[in-house]
Short mmCIF file of C-alpha atoms in Angstrom, two decimals:
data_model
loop_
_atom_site.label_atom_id
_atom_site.label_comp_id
_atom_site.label_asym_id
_atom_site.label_seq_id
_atom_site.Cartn_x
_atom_site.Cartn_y
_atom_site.Cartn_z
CA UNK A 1 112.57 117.65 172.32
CA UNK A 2 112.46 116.36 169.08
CA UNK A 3 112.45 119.70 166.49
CA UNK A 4 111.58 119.55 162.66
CA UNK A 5 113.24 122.72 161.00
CA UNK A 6 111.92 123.63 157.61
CA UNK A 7 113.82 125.64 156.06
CA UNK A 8 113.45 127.89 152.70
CA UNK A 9 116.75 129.80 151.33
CA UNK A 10 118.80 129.02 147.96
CA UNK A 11 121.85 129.94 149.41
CA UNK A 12 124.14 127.89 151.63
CA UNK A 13 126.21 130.91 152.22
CA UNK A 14 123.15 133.19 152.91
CA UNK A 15 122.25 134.99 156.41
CA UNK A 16 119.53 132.58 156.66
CA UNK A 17 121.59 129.65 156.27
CA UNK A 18 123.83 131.11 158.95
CA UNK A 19 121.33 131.69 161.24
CA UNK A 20 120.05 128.37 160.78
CA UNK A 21 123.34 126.34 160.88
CA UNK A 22 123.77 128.06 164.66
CA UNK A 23 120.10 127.24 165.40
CA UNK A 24 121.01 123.93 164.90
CA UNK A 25 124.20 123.43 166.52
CA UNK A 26 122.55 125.32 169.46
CA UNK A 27 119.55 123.08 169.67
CA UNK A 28 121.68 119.95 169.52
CA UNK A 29 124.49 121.17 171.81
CA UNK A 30 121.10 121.91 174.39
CA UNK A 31 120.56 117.83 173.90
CA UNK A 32 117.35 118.13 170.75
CA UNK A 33 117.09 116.05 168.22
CA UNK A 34 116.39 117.98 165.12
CA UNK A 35 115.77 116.91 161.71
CA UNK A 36 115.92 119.51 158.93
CA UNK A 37 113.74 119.98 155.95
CA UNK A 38 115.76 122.14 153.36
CA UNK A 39 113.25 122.94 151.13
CA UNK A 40 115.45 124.06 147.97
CA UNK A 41 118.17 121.55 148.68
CA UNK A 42 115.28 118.80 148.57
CA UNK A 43 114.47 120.56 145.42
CA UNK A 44 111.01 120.03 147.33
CA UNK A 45 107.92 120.19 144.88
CA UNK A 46 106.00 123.01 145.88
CA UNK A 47 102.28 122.26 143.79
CA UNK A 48 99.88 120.21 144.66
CA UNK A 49 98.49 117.99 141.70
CA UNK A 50 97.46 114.55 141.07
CA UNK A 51 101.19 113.14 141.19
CA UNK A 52 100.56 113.63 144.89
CA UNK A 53 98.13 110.47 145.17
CA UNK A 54 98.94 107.09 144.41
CA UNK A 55 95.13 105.30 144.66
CA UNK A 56 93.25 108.92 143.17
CA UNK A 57 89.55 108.17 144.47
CA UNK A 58 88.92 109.73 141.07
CA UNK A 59 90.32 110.01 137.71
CA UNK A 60 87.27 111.87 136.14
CA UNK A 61 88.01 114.94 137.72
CA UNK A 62 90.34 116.29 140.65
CA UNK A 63 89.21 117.76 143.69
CA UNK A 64 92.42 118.63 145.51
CA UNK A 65 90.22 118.52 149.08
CA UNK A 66 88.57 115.17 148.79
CA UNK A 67 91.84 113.63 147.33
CA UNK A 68 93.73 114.80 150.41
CA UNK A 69 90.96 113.02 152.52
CA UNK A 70 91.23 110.03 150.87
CA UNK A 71 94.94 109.98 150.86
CA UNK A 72 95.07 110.50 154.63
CA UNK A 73 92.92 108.07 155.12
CA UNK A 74 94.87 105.65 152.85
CA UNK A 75 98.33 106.70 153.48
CA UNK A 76 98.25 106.88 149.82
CA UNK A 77 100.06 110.22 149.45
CA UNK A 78 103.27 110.49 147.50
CA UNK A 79 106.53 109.44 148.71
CA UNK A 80 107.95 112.71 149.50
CA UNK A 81 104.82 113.97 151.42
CA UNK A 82 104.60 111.01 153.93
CA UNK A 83 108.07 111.34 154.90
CA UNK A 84 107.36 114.81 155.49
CA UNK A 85 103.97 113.98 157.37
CA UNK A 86 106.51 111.23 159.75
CA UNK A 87 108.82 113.94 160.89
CA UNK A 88 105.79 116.41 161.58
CA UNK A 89 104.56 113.36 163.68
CA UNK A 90 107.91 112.74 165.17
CA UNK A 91 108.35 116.14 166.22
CA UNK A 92 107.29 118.27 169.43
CA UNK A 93 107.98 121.43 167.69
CA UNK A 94 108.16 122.89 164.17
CA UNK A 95 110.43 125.70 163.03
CA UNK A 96 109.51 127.35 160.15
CA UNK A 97 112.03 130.11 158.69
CA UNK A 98 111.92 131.63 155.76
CA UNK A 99 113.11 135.15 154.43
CA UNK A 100 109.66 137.27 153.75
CA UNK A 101 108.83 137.58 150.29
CA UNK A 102 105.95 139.94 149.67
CA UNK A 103 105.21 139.67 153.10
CA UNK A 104 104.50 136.01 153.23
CA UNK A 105 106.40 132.89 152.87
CA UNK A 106 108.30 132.20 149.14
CA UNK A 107 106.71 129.74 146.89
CA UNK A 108 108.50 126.39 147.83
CA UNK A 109 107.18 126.76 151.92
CA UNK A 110 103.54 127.72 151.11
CA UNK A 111 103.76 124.44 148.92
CA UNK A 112 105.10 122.37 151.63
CA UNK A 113 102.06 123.46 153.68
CA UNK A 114 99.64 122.66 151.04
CA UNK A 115 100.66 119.42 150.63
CA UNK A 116 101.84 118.39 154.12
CA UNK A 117 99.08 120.07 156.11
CA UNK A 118 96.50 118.42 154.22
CA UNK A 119 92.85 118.01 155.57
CA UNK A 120 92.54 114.54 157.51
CA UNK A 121 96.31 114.63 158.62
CA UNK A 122 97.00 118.35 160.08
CA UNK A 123 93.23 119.47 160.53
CA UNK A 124 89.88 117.57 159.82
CA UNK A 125 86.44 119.90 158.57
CA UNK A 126 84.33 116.51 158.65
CA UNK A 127 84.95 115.90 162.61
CA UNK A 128 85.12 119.60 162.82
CA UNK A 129 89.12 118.98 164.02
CA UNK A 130 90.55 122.57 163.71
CA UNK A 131 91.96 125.24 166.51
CA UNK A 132 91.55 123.41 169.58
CA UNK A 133 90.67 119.83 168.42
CA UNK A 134 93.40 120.73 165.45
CA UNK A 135 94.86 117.21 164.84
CA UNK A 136 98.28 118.47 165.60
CA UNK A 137 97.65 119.77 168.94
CA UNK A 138 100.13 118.86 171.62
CA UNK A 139 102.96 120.04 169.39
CA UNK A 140 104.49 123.61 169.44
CA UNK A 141 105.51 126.02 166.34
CA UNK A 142 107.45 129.20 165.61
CA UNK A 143 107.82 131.57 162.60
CA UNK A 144 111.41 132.82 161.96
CA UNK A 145 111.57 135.21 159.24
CA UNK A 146 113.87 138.09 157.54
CA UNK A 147 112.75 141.26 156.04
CA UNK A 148 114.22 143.81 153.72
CA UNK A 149 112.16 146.54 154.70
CA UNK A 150 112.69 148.21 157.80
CA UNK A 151 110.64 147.83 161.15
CA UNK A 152 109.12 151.08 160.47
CA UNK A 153 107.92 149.75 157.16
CA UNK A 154 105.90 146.81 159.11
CA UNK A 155 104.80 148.85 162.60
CA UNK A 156 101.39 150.16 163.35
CA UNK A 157 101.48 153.36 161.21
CA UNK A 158 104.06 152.42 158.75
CA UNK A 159 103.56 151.84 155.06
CA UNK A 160 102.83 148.39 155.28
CA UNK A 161 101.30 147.60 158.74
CA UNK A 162 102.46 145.73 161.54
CA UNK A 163 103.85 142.68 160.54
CA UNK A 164 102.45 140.60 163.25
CA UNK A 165 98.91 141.08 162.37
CA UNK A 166 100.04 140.99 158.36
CA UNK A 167 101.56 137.35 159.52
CA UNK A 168 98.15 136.31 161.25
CA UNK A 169 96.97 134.17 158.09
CA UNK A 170 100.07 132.19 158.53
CA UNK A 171 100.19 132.14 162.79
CA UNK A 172 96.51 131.79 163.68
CA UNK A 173 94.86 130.73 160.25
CA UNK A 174 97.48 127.88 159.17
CA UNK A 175 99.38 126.98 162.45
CA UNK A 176 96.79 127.41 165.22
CA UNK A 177 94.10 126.13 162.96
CA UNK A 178 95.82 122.73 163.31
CA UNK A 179 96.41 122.88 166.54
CA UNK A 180 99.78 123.68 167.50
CA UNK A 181 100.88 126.51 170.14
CA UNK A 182 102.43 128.90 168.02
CA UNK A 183 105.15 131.38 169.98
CA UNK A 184 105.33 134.77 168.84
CA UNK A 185 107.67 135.36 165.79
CA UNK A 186 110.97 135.82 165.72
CA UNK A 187 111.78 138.91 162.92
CA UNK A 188 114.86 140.28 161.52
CA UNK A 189 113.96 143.46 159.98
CA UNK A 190 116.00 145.06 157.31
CA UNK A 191 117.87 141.92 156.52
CA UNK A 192 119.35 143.08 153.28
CA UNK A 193 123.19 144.23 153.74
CA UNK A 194 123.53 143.76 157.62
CA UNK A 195 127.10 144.33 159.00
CA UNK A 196 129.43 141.50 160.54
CA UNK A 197 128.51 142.98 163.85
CA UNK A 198 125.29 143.41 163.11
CA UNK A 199 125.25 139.49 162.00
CA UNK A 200 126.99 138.36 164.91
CA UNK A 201 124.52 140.23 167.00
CA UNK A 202 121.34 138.71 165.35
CA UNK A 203 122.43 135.14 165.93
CA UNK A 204 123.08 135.65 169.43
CA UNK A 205 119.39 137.27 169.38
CA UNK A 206 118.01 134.28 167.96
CA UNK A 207 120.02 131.50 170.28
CA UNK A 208 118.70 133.04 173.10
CA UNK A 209 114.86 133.34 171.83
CA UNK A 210 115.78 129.33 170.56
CA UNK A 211 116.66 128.98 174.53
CA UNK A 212 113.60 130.22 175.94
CA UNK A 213 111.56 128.50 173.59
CA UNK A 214 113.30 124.86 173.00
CA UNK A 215 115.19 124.88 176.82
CA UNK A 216 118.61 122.61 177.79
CA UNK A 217 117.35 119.28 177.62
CA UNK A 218 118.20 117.71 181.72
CA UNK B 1 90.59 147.95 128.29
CA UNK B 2 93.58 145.18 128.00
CA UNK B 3 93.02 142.19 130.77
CA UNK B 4 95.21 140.00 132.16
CA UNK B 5 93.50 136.76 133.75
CA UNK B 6 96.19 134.95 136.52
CA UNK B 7 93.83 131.76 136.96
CA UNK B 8 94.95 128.91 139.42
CA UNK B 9 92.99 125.62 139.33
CA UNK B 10 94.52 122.53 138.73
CA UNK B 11 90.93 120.78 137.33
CA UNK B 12 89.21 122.09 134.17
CA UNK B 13 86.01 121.08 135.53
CA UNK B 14 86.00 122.76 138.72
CA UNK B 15 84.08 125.72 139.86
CA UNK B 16 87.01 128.08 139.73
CA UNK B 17 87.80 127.39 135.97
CA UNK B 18 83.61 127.46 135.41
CA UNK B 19 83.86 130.89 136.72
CA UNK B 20 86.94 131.82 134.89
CA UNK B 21 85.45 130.74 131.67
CA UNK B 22 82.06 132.61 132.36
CA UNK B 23 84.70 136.01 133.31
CA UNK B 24 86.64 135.76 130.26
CA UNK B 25 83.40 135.29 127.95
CA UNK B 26 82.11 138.11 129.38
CA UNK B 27 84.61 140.08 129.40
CA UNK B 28 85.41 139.50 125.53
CA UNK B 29 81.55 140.35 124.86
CA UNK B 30 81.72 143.74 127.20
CA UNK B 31 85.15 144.88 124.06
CA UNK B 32 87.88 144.05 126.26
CA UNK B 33 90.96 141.98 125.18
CA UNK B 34 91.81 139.04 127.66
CA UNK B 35 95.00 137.22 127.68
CA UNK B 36 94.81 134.14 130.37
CA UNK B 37 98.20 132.65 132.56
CA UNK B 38 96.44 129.67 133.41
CA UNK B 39 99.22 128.44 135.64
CA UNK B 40 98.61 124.55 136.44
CA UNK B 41 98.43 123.96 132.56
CA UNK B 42 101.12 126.07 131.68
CA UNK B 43 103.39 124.07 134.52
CA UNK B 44 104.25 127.53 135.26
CA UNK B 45 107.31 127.12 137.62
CA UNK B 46 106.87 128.42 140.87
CA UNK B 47 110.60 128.41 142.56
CA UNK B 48 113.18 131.44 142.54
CA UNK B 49 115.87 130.37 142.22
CA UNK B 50 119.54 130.38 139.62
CA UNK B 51 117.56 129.58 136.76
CA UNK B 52 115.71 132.52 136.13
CA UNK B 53 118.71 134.26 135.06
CA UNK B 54 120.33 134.13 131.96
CA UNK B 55 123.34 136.91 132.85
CA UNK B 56 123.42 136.13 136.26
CA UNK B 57 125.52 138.71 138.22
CA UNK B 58 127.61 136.49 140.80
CA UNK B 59 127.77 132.85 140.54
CA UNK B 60 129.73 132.81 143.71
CA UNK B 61 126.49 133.37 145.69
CA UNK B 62 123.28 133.42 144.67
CA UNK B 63 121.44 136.61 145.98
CA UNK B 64 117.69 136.45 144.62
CA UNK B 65 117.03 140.33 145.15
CA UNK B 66 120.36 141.14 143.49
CA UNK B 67 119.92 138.98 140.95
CA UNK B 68 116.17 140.43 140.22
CA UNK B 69 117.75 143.62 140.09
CA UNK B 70 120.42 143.29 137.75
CA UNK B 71 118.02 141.21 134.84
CA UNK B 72 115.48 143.77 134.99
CA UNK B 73 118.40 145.80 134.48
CA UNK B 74 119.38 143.48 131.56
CA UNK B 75 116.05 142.14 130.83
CA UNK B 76 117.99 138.56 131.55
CA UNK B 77 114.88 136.87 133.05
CA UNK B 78 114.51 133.19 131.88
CA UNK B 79 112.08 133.35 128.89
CA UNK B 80 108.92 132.23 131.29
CA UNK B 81 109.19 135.31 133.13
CA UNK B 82 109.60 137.68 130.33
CA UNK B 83 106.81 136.46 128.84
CA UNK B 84 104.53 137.02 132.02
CA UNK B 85 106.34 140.58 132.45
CA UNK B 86 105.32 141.67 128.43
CA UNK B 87 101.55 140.80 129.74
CA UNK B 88 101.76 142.87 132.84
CA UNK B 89 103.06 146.33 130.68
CA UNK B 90 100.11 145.20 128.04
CA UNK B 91 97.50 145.29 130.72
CA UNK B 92 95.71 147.76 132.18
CA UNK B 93 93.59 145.44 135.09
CA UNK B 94 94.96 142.22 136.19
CA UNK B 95 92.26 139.59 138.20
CA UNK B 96 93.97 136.95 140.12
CA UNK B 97 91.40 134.28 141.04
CA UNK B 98 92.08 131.15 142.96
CA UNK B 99 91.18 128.95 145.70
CA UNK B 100 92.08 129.91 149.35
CA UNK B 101 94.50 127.20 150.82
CA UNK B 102 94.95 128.45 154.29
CA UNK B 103 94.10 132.11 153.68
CA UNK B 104 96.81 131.87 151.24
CA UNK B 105 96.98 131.46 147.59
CA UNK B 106 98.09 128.27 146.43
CA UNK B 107 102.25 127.69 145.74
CA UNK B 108 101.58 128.15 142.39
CA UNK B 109 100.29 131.47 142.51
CA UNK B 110 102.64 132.89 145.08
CA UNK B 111 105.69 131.43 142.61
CA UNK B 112 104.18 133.89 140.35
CA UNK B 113 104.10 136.60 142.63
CA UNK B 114 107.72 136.25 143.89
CA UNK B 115 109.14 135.71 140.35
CA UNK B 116 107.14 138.18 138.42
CA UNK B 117 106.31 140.93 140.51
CA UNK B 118 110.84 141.25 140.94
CA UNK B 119 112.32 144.31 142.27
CA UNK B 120 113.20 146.81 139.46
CA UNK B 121 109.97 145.57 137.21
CA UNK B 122 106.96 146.01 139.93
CA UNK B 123 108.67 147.87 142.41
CA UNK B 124 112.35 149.54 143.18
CA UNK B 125 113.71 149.93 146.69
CA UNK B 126 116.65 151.59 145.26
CA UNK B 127 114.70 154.72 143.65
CA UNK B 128 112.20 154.49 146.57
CA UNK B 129 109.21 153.31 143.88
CA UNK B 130 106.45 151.75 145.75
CA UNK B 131 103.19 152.32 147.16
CA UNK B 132 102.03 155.77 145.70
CA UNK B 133 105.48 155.18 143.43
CA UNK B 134 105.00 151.59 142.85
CA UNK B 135 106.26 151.11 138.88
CA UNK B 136 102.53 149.33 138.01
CA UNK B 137 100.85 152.61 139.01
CA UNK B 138 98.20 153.56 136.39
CA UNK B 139 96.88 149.52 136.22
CA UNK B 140 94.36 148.14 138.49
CA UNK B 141 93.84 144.98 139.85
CA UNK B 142 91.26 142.52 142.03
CA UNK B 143 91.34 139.43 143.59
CA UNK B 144 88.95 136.58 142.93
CA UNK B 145 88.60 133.38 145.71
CA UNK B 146 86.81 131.07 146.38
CA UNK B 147 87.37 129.76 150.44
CA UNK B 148 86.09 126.05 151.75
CA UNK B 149 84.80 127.49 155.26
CA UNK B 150 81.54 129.43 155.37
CA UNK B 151 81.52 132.84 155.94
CA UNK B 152 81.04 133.12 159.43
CA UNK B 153 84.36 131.49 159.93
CA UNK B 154 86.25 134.17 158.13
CA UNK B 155 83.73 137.44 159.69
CA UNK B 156 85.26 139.38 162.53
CA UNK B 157 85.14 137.33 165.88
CA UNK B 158 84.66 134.31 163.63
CA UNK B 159 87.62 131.59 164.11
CA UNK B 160 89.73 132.88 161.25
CA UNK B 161 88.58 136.64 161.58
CA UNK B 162 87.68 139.14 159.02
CA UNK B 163 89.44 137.93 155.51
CA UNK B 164 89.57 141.22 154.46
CA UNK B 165 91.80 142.38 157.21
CA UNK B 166 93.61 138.87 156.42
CA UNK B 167 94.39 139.33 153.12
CA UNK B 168 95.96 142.65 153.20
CA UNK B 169 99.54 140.80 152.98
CA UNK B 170 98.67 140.21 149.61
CA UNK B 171 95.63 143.17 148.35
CA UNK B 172 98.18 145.45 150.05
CA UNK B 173 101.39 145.01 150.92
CA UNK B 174 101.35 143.18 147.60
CA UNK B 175 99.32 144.70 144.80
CA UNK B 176 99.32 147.89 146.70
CA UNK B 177 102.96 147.59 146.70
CA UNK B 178 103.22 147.45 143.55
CA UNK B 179 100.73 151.00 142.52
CA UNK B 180 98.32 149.06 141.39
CA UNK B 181 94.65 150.13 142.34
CA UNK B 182 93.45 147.35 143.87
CA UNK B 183 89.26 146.96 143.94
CA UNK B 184 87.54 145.02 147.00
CA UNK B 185 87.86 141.49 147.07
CA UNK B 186 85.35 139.00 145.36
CA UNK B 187 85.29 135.95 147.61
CA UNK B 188 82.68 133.23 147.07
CA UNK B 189 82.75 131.18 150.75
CA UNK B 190 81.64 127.86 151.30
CA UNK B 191 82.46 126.84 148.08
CA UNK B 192 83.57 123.47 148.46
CA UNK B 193 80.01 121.44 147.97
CA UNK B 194 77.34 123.88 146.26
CA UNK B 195 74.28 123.06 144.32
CA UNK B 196 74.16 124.02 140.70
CA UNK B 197 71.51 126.90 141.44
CA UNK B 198 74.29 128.04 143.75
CA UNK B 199 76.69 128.30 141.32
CA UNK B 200 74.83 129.93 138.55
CA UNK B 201 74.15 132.58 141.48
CA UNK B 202 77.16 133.25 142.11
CA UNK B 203 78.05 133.58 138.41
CA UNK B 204 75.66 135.65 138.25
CA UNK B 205 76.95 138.17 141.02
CA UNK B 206 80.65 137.54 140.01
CA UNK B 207 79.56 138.70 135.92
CA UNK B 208 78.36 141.90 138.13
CA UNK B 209 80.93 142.47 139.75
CA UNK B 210 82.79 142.49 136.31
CA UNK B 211 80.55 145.17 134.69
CA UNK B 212 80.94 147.43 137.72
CA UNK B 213 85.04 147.28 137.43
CA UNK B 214 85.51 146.20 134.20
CA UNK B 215 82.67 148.21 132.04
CA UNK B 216 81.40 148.03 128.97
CA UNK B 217 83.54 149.34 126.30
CA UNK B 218 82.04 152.28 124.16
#
């Protein structure tokens, strides 16, 4: 399969980055092709403002959702947002991870999606292309986040809910509404000051959700 | 009371900053004192990352709760940050208004959010402070947004589901978090293409729902 991973932590020598350096080296060793999107690495520009269009429809005044229909209509986007849209095109299946902040995704991976999922390339309200007719449909995508809290802070009953339904604007409202077959979430809970065991143990969690999800290539 | 007006439009003439502008007038007439973060004009940065520390604790590894921790310890936030933390302890409501982008607020907003709203200001794992504890307890707060799909799409058993139940990531498990006494949600839907009696209606009902949370002062 070919996999786009897009990935959003600061830290090269982070838990995250771990966990996504073996992801990798999994996926490839199980004959993927992956490309990576390292969001702060990129230094990837998170708001979405006129620089984004090179042939505006209109300089008047900006309307973020008619630009982005014009622009996918003209392939008139920005340089760093079409080579984003190519590797969502090239790919069969999107990885998202991200470590929660505030129980949703930091800053510079809510940008990329509202800039790279924009209306007339990821989802389309004039031909009424969303959910089932989503305009990425076909393709596959999973969540992969961290928490500090505990998983009795985010379960039914705790003080924040459970985290599955918290994560529905992201799951059902962003990646089903364009179309793609979203697995269930992978979660590390209480991600904060994890032991080396605990580490080691996490990553072999996650390799083997990675081989259910994205199996050896034959 | 003191106000503090977290705004998120990138275009003067839109409906969200006609809004804003009718809120803040308003509010000014009604005795209160408004200050305004209008983020898109201020370039307010959205990304967490080494820069928003000026003692920075390790610069072996860059560990963005740690780092939160220590400068609110230190008050060593970068200058931007400070200056949207002296607003927070000056107000006594904050009203974040902005346009939904995929049940979400946009980047910007979030950036605010993550960078702001930092462990040992808005909340403290270490001393246990949240919820009922949270350190903005005693301040209230709403949410203002405007969505592009009608209002069937975001009721229960619509395609999206009930918004209310969709947004608790951020009225809860956010502001909530935080202490802050969040009010109900105003959300204006279908807002992408309204006529101009529309719009004066729903000015209308939004300066309501500003006398009812905000009244009058005496």
């Amino acid at each position: 399969m070919n996999i786009l991973y897009v990935f959003a932590h600061q830290e090269a020598k982070s838990f995250n980055s771990t966990l996504k350096e073996a992801a990798i080296t999994s996926l490839e060793k199980n004959g993927h092709d992956v490309r990576l999107s390292d969001l702060y690495s990129m230094q990837f520009k998170p708001v979405l403002d006129r620089d984004d269009f090179t042939q505006p429809k209109r300089d008047d005044i900006f309307n973020p959702f008619l630009e982005q229909m014009n622009a996918s209509k003209n392939a008139s986007f920005s340089r760093d947002i079409l080579d984003e849209m190519e590797k969502v095109k090239w790919a069969d299946f999107l990885i998202f991870q991200f470590p929660i902040y505030f129980t949703n995704m930091p800053a510079i991976m809510k940008g990329w999606i509202d800039r790279v999922f924009a209306p007339g390339f990821a989802f389309n309200p004039a031909t009424q292309s969303a959910y089932d007719t989503g305009l990425l449909k076909g393709k596959k995508a999973m969540v992969v986040t961290s928490t500090g809290a505990e998983e009795s802070w985010y379960s039914e009953g705790g003080p924040h809910g459970d985290i599955r339904e918290l994560l529905r604007y992201l799951t059902h409202c962003t990646l089903e509404f364009t179309g793609l077959e979203v697995f269930p979430s992978h979660i590390i809970f209480g991600a904060g000051n994890m032991s080396q065991e605990r580490v080691d143990g996490e990553i072999q969690r996650y390799m083997e959700k990675l081989d259910s999800v994205a199996p050896k290539e034959s």
